[in-house]
Amino acid sequence: MLAENLKQVEENIAAACERAGRKREEVTLIAVSKTKPISMLSEIYDCGIRDFGENKVQELCEKREQLPLDIRWHMIGHLQRNKVKFIIRDTALIHSVDTYRLAEEINIQAKKMKRIVPILIEVNIAKESSKFGILPEEALLLTEEISKLDSLRIEGLMTIAPYTENPEENRPYFQQIKNLSVDIANEKIDNVSMNTLSMGMTGDYMTAIEEGATIVRVGTGIFGARTYHT
């Protein structure tokens, strides 16, 4: 069943790319595997997926130890500064940087590992009080401040659009984040690239691709409804 789900998601991505006049290889699919057991991740891995996204540091670390080394782990959830050291060695991309202090801690830990860590600036594009992320009007200033940290590399922006039954309602938000990335790119800040746009989830990833997403984060669409452990 997971293979069938993945096949459907892949077909949807290809169709959205075609509608937008884009190549399929321009979009990376992250399988959002939070709360899912190792057996399910292994099944999707065997189908060819190598990018997995986790929301919690502990879960990422536990799964990383049990799965193949060629997996690219993405930290997509809110990251506390005191947890940074646990993921800094192996995480391919940290999507959820929204304060200078968090970036500063990532930079400190990255230096210890002698690596340059790629990050995205998380933007709360819909200004929802329940969500993390910098406000859009503050994103450029934060990007400029973080760009001076020499063991980080800002690769682009991430956003979590509002939950909605109709993905068309989120199209304006995806357009806004794309425009914001273009505006920041035009500033030509050292150590900043705006080539990555992480936006779009199970309910709206096709719309996000049509508006320029280069990474989509799909959990329920691949693994089915989420299970929470009490």
C-alpha atoms as a printed R data frame, in Angstrom:
    type eleno elety resid chain resno      x      y       z
1   ATOM     1    CA   MET     A     1  0.000  0.000   0.000
2   ATOM     2    CA   LEU     A     2  2.815  2.437   0.801
3   ATOM     3    CA   ALA     A     3  4.331  1.803  -2.629
4   ATOM     4    CA   GLU     A     4  0.969  2.620  -4.221
5   ATOM     5    CA   ASN     A     5  0.665  5.801  -2.145
6   ATOM     6    CA   LEU     A     6  4.160  6.861  -3.175
7   ATOM     7    CA   LYS     A     7  3.438  6.129  -6.832
8   ATOM     8    CA   GLN     A     8  0.370  8.377  -6.662
9   ATOM     9    CA   VAL     A     9  2.349 11.177  -5.010
10  ATOM    10    CA   GLU     A    10  5.073 10.867  -7.661
11  ATOM    11    CA   GLU     A    11  2.467 11.046 -10.437
12  ATOM    12    CA   ASN     A    12  0.931 14.137  -8.820
13  ATOM    13    CA   ILE     A    13  4.334 15.819  -8.567
14  ATOM    14    CA   ALA     A    14  5.097 15.053 -12.214
15  ATOM    15    CA   ALA     A    15  1.707 16.448 -13.286
16  ATOM    16    CA   ALA     A    16  2.182 19.637 -11.255
17  ATOM    17    CA   CYS     A    17  5.662 20.112 -12.737
18  ATOM    18    CA   GLU     A    18  4.259 19.678 -16.230
19  ATOM    19    CA   ARG     A    19  1.529 22.243 -15.580
20  ATOM    20    CA   ALA     A    20  4.139 24.706 -14.341
21  ATOM    21    CA   GLY     A    21  6.543 24.014 -17.214
22  ATOM    22    CA   ARG     A    22  9.145 22.657 -14.806
23  ATOM    23    CA   LYS     A    23 11.314 19.553 -14.829
24  ATOM    24    CA   ARG     A    24 10.531 16.801 -12.335
25  ATOM    25    CA   GLU     A    25 14.107 16.844 -11.037
26  ATOM    26    CA   GLU     A    26 13.621 20.439  -9.851
27  ATOM    27    CA   VAL     A    27 11.457 19.174  -6.982
28  ATOM    28    CA   THR     A    28 12.676 17.054  -4.050
29  ATOM    29    CA   LEU     A    29 10.120 14.911  -2.269
30  ATOM    30    CA   ILE     A    30 10.685 14.572   1.476
31  ATOM    31    CA   ALA     A    31  8.857 11.687   3.132
32  ATOM    32    CA   VAL     A    32  7.707 13.121   6.453
33  ATOM    33    CA   SER     A    33  8.133 10.124   8.713
34  ATOM    34    CA   LYS     A    34  7.330 11.547  12.160
35  ATOM    35    CA   THR     A    35  5.661  8.983  14.459
36  ATOM    36    CA   LYS     A    36  6.069  6.266  11.819
37  ATOM    37    CA   PRO     A    37  7.835  2.986  12.626
38  ATOM    38    CA   ILE     A    38 11.155  1.904  11.119
39  ATOM    39    CA   SER     A    39  9.405 -0.799   9.083
40  ATOM    40    CA   MET     A    40  7.431  1.822   7.147
41  ATOM    41    CA   LEU     A    41 10.492  3.976   6.530
42  ATOM    42    CA   SER     A    42 12.365  0.905   5.283
43  ATOM    43    CA   GLU     A    43  9.545  0.115   2.874
44  ATOM    44    CA   ILE     A    44  9.622  3.607   1.396
45  ATOM    45    CA   TYR     A    45 13.431  3.520   1.321
46  ATOM    46    CA   ASP     A    46 13.211  0.340  -0.757
47  ATOM    47    CA   CYS     A    47 10.994  2.256  -3.201
48  ATOM    48    CA   GLY     A    48 13.865  4.688  -3.785
49  ATOM    49    CA   ILE     A    49 13.170  7.545  -1.349
50  ATOM    50    CA   ARG     A    50 16.311  8.944   0.292
51  ATOM    51    CA   ASP     A    51 15.021 12.197   1.837
52  ATOM    52    CA   PHE     A    52 13.178 11.845   5.142
53  ATOM    53    CA   GLY     A    53 11.841 14.627   7.374
54  ATOM    54    CA   GLU     A    54 11.439 14.521  11.141
55  ATOM    55    CA   ASN     A    55  9.907 17.006  13.565
56  ATOM    56    CA   LYS     A    56 11.581 15.870  16.772
57  ATOM    57    CA   VAL     A    57 15.299 15.599  17.452
58  ATOM    58    CA   GLN     A    58 15.038 12.434  19.537
59  ATOM    59    CA   GLU     A    59 13.041 10.625  16.873
60  ATOM    60    CA   LEU     A    60 15.446 11.688  14.135
61  ATOM    61    CA   CYS     A    61 18.426 10.422  16.150
62  ATOM    62    CA   GLU     A    62 16.807  7.092  16.971
63  ATOM    63    CA   LYS     A    63 15.806  6.405  13.374
64  ATOM    64    CA   ARG     A    64 19.142  7.549  11.989
65  ATOM    65    CA   GLU     A    65 20.892  4.839  14.001
66  ATOM    66    CA   GLN     A    66 18.684  2.091  12.593
67  ATOM    67    CA   LEU     A    67 18.496  2.985   8.910
68  ATOM    68    CA   PRO     A    68 20.947  3.129   5.972
69  ATOM    69    CA   LEU     A    69 23.660  5.769   5.982
70  ATOM    70    CA   ASP     A    70 22.754  7.227   2.582
71  ATOM    71    CA   ILE     A    71 19.490  8.703   3.891
72  ATOM    72    CA   ARG     A    72 19.390 12.521   3.867
73  ATOM    73    CA   TRP     A    73 17.710 13.591   7.118
74  ATOM    74    CA   HIS     A    74 15.798 16.875   7.198
75  ATOM    75    CA   MET     A    75 14.938 18.644  10.452
76  ATOM    76    CA   ILE     A    76 11.588 20.226   9.662
77  ATOM    77    CA   GLY     A    77 10.153 20.826  13.140
78  ATOM    78    CA   HIS     A    78 10.777 23.532  15.706
79  ATOM    79    CA   LEU     A    79 14.350 23.196  16.954
80  ATOM    80    CA   GLN     A    80 15.416 24.104  20.487
81  ATOM    81    CA   ARG     A    81 18.933 25.422  20.939
82  ATOM    82    CA   ASN     A    82 19.884 22.790  23.517
83  ATOM    83    CA   LYS     A    83 19.050 20.005  21.014
84  ATOM    84    CA   VAL     A    84 21.140 21.326  18.122
85  ATOM    85    CA   LYS     A    85 24.271 19.373  19.068
86  ATOM    86    CA   PHE     A    86 22.469 16.048  18.609
87  ATOM    87    CA   ILE     A    87 21.599 16.570  14.941
88  ATOM    88    CA   ILE     A    88 24.391 18.764  13.660
89  ATOM    89    CA   ARG     A    89 26.630 15.970  12.404
90  ATOM    90    CA   ASP     A    90 24.292 14.194  10.010
91  ATOM    91    CA   THR     A    91 21.394 16.464   9.122
92  ATOM    92    CA   ALA     A    92 21.306 17.334   5.428
93  ATOM    93    CA   LEU     A    93 19.192 20.468   5.865
94  ATOM    94    CA   ILE     A    94 17.639 22.322   8.812
95  ATOM    95    CA   HIS     A    95 14.384 23.867   7.570
96  ATOM    96    CA   SER     A    96 13.195 25.664  10.691
97  ATOM    97    CA   VAL     A    97 15.595 28.476  11.593
98  ATOM    98    CA   ASP     A    98 13.618 31.512  12.691
99  ATOM    99    CA   THR     A    99 15.840 33.335  15.216
100 ATOM   100    CA   TYR     A   100 19.392 34.611  15.258
101 ATOM   101    CA   ARG     A   101 20.072 32.838  18.563
102 ATOM   102    CA   LEU     A   102 19.164 29.457  17.063
103 ATOM   103    CA   ALA     A   103 21.362 30.164  14.026
104 ATOM   104    CA   GLU     A   104 24.182 31.194  16.353
105 ATOM   105    CA   GLU     A   105 23.966 27.872  18.236
106 ATOM   106    CA   ILE     A   106 23.926 25.906  14.970
107 ATOM   107    CA   ASN     A   107 27.015 27.853  13.929
108 ATOM   108    CA   ILE     A   108 28.830 27.033  17.208
109 ATOM   109    CA   GLN     A   109 28.056 23.316  16.896
110 ATOM   110    CA   ALA     A   110 28.884 23.286  13.169
111 ATOM   111    CA   LYS     A   111 32.355 24.681  13.912
112 ATOM   112    CA   LYS     A   112 32.971 21.822  16.344
113 ATOM   113    CA   MET     A   113 32.110 19.369  13.560
114 ATOM   114    CA   LYS     A   114 34.148 21.357  11.022
115 ATOM   115    CA   ARG     A   115 31.254 21.475   8.600
116 ATOM   116    CA   ILE     A   116 29.132 24.096   6.870
117 ATOM   117    CA   VAL     A   117 25.487 23.443   7.734
118 ATOM   118    CA   PRO     A   118 22.815 24.316   5.163
119 ATOM   119    CA   ILE     A   119 19.721 25.963   6.632
120 ATOM   120    CA   LEU     A   120 16.447 27.514   5.559
121 ATOM   121    CA   ILE     A   121 14.810 30.544   7.142
122 ATOM   122    CA   GLU     A   122 11.321 29.625   8.328
123 ATOM   123    CA   VAL     A   123  8.776 32.315   7.446
124 ATOM   124    CA   ASN     A   124  5.303 32.486   8.994
125 ATOM   125    CA   ILE     A   125  3.814 33.694   5.745
126 ATOM   126    CA   ALA     A   126  0.189 33.671   6.941
127 ATOM   127    CA   LYS     A   127  1.129 35.286  10.288
128 ATOM   128    CA   GLU     A   128 -0.624 32.559  12.273
129 ATOM   129    CA   SER     A   129 -0.143 32.944  16.020
130 ATOM   130    CA   SER     A   130 -0.024 29.158  16.464
131 ATOM   131    CA   LYS     A   131  2.980 28.742  14.179
132 ATOM   132    CA   PHE     A   132  6.702 29.375  14.439
133 ATOM   133    CA   GLY     A   133  8.609 31.381  11.848
134 ATOM   134    CA   ILE     A   134  9.784 34.926  11.293
135 ATOM   135    CA   LEU     A   135  7.251 37.416   9.945
136 ATOM   136    CA   PRO     A   136  7.714 38.065   6.215
137 ATOM   137    CA   GLU     A   137  8.616 41.724   6.714
138 ATOM   138    CA   GLU     A   138 11.411 40.734   9.107
139 ATOM   139    CA   ALA     A   139 12.861 37.940   6.964
140 ATOM   140    CA   LEU     A   140 15.379 40.058   5.040
141 ATOM   141    CA   LEU     A   141 16.913 41.553   8.183
142 ATOM   142    CA   LEU     A   142 17.214 38.130   9.838
143 ATOM   143    CA   THR     A   143 18.771 36.708   6.673
144 ATOM   144    CA   GLU     A   144 21.351 39.494   6.633
145 ATOM   145    CA   GLU     A   145 22.241 38.901  10.291
146 ATOM   146    CA   ILE     A   146 22.558 35.125   9.939
147 ATOM   147    CA   SER     A   147 24.554 35.400   6.713
148 ATOM   148    CA   LYS     A   148 27.528 36.672   8.732
149 ATOM   149    CA   LEU     A   149 27.834 33.325  10.574
150 ATOM   150    CA   ASP     A   150 30.591 31.482   8.749
151 ATOM   151    CA   SER     A   151 29.656 27.848   9.446
152 ATOM   152    CA   LEU     A   152 26.148 28.180   8.035
153 ATOM   153    CA   ARG     A   153 24.865 28.521   4.521
154 ATOM   154    CA   ILE     A   154 21.399 29.975   3.930
155 ATOM   155    CA   GLU     A   155 19.884 28.000   1.058
156 ATOM   156    CA   GLY     A   156 16.412 29.533   0.932
157 ATOM   157    CA   LEU     A   157 13.086 29.741   2.749
158 ATOM   158    CA   MET     A   158 10.583 27.371   4.337
159 ATOM   159    CA   THR     A   159  6.957 27.919   5.216
160 ATOM   160    CA   ILE     A   160  3.997 25.991   6.586
161 ATOM   161    CA   ALA     A   161  0.832 27.276   4.951
162 ATOM   162    CA   PRO     A   162 -2.491 27.219   6.841
163 ATOM   163    CA   TYR     A   163 -4.428 23.970   6.993
164 ATOM   164    CA   THR     A   164 -7.225 24.100   4.457
165 ATOM   165    CA   GLU     A   165 -9.512 21.708   2.601
166 ATOM   166    CA   ASN     A   166 -9.015 23.714  -0.583
167 ATOM   167    CA   PRO     A   167 -5.366 24.062  -1.669
168 ATOM   168    CA   GLU     A   168 -6.251 27.026  -3.887
169 ATOM   169    CA   GLU     A   169 -6.675 29.077  -0.710
170 ATOM   170    CA   ASN     A   170 -2.942 28.686  -0.078
171 ATOM   171    CA   ARG     A   171 -1.829 29.726  -3.564
172 ATOM   172    CA   PRO     A   172 -1.466 33.413  -2.563
173 ATOM   173    CA   TYR     A   173  0.777 32.414   0.364
174 ATOM   174    CA   PHE     A   174  3.003 30.322  -1.895
175 ATOM   175    CA   GLN     A   175  3.180 33.224  -4.340
176 ATOM   176    CA   GLN     A   176  4.132 35.580  -1.503
177 ATOM   177    CA   ILE     A   177  6.945 33.353  -0.254
178 ATOM   178    CA   LYS     A   178  8.262 32.938  -3.798
179 ATOM   179    CA   ASN     A   179  8.238 36.715  -4.274
180 ATOM   180    CA   LEU     A   180  9.981 37.159  -0.923
181 ATOM   181    CA   SER     A   181 12.716 34.738  -1.976
182 ATOM   182    CA   VAL     A   182 13.211 36.694  -5.206
183 ATOM   183    CA   ASP     A   183 13.424 39.985  -3.290
184 ATOM   184    CA   ILE     A   184 16.046 38.554  -0.914
185 ATOM   185    CA   ALA     A   185 18.000 37.012  -3.797
186 ATOM   186    CA   ASN     A   186 18.092 40.404  -5.500
187 ATOM   187    CA   GLU     A   187 19.944 41.814  -2.474
188 ATOM   188    CA   LYS     A   188 22.899 39.567  -3.437
189 ATOM   189    CA   ILE     A   189 23.919 38.915   0.167
190 ATOM   190    CA   ASP     A   190 27.139 36.939   0.651
191 ATOM   191    CA   ASN     A   191 26.580 33.388   1.925
192 ATOM   192    CA   VAL     A   192 22.902 33.457   0.904
193 ATOM   193    CA   SER     A   193 21.238 31.518  -1.891
194 ATOM   194    CA   MET     A   194 17.509 31.521  -2.459
195 ATOM   195    CA   ASN     A   195 17.494 28.415  -4.644
196 ATOM   196    CA   THR     A   196 15.461 26.340  -2.173
197 ATOM   197    CA   LEU     A   197 11.787 26.821  -1.342
198 ATOM   198    CA   SER     A   198 10.448 24.241   1.085
199 ATOM   199    CA   MET     A   199  6.679 24.575   0.966
200 ATOM   200    CA   GLY     A   200  3.681 22.373   0.372
201 ATOM   201    CA   MET     A   201  2.440 19.376   2.350
202 ATOM   202    CA   THR     A   202  0.017 16.518   1.683
203 ATOM   203    CA   GLY     A   203 -2.989 18.785   1.156
204 ATOM   204    CA   ASP     A   204 -1.417 21.410  -1.087
205 ATOM   205    CA   TYR     A   205  1.938 20.248  -2.490
206 ATOM   206    CA   MET     A   206  0.758 20.330  -6.105
207 ATOM   207    CA   THR     A   207 -0.257 23.976  -5.760
208 ATOM   208    CA   ALA     A   208  3.064 24.708  -4.051
209 ATOM   209    CA   ILE     A   209  4.989 23.148  -6.957
210 ATOM   210    CA   GLU     A   210  3.022 25.244  -9.435
211 ATOM   211    CA   GLU     A   211  4.158 28.325  -7.472
212 ATOM   212    CA   GLY     A   212  7.839 27.398  -7.288
213 ATOM   213    CA   ALA     A   213  8.405 24.888  -4.460
214 ATOM   214    CA   THR     A   214 11.682 23.003  -4.814
215 ATOM   215    CA   ILE     A   215 11.001 20.797  -1.765
216 ATOM   216    CA   VAL     A   216  7.634 19.343  -0.773
217 ATOM   217    CA   ARG     A   217  7.083 17.627   2.575
218 ATOM   218    CA   VAL     A   218  4.572 14.787   2.301
219 ATOM   219    CA   GLY     A   219  3.660 12.579   5.260
220 ATOM   220    CA   THR     A   220  0.013 11.510   5.272
221 ATOM   221    CA   GLY     A   221 -0.030 11.195   1.474
222 ATOM   222    CA   ILE     A   222  2.659  8.509   1.708
223 ATOM   223    CA   PHE     A   223  2.325  6.894   5.127
224 ATOM   224    CA   GLY     A   224 -1.371  7.404   5.836
225 ATOM   225    CA   ALA     A   225 -2.884  9.171   8.839
226 ATOM   226    CA   ARG     A   226 -0.499 10.049  11.638
227 ATOM   227    CA   THR     A   227 -0.377  8.033  14.857
228 ATOM   228    CA   TYR     A   228  0.435  9.727  18.121
229 ATOM   229    CA   HIS     A   229  1.900  7.731  20.964
230 ATOM   230    CA   THR     A   230  0.635  8.670  24.403
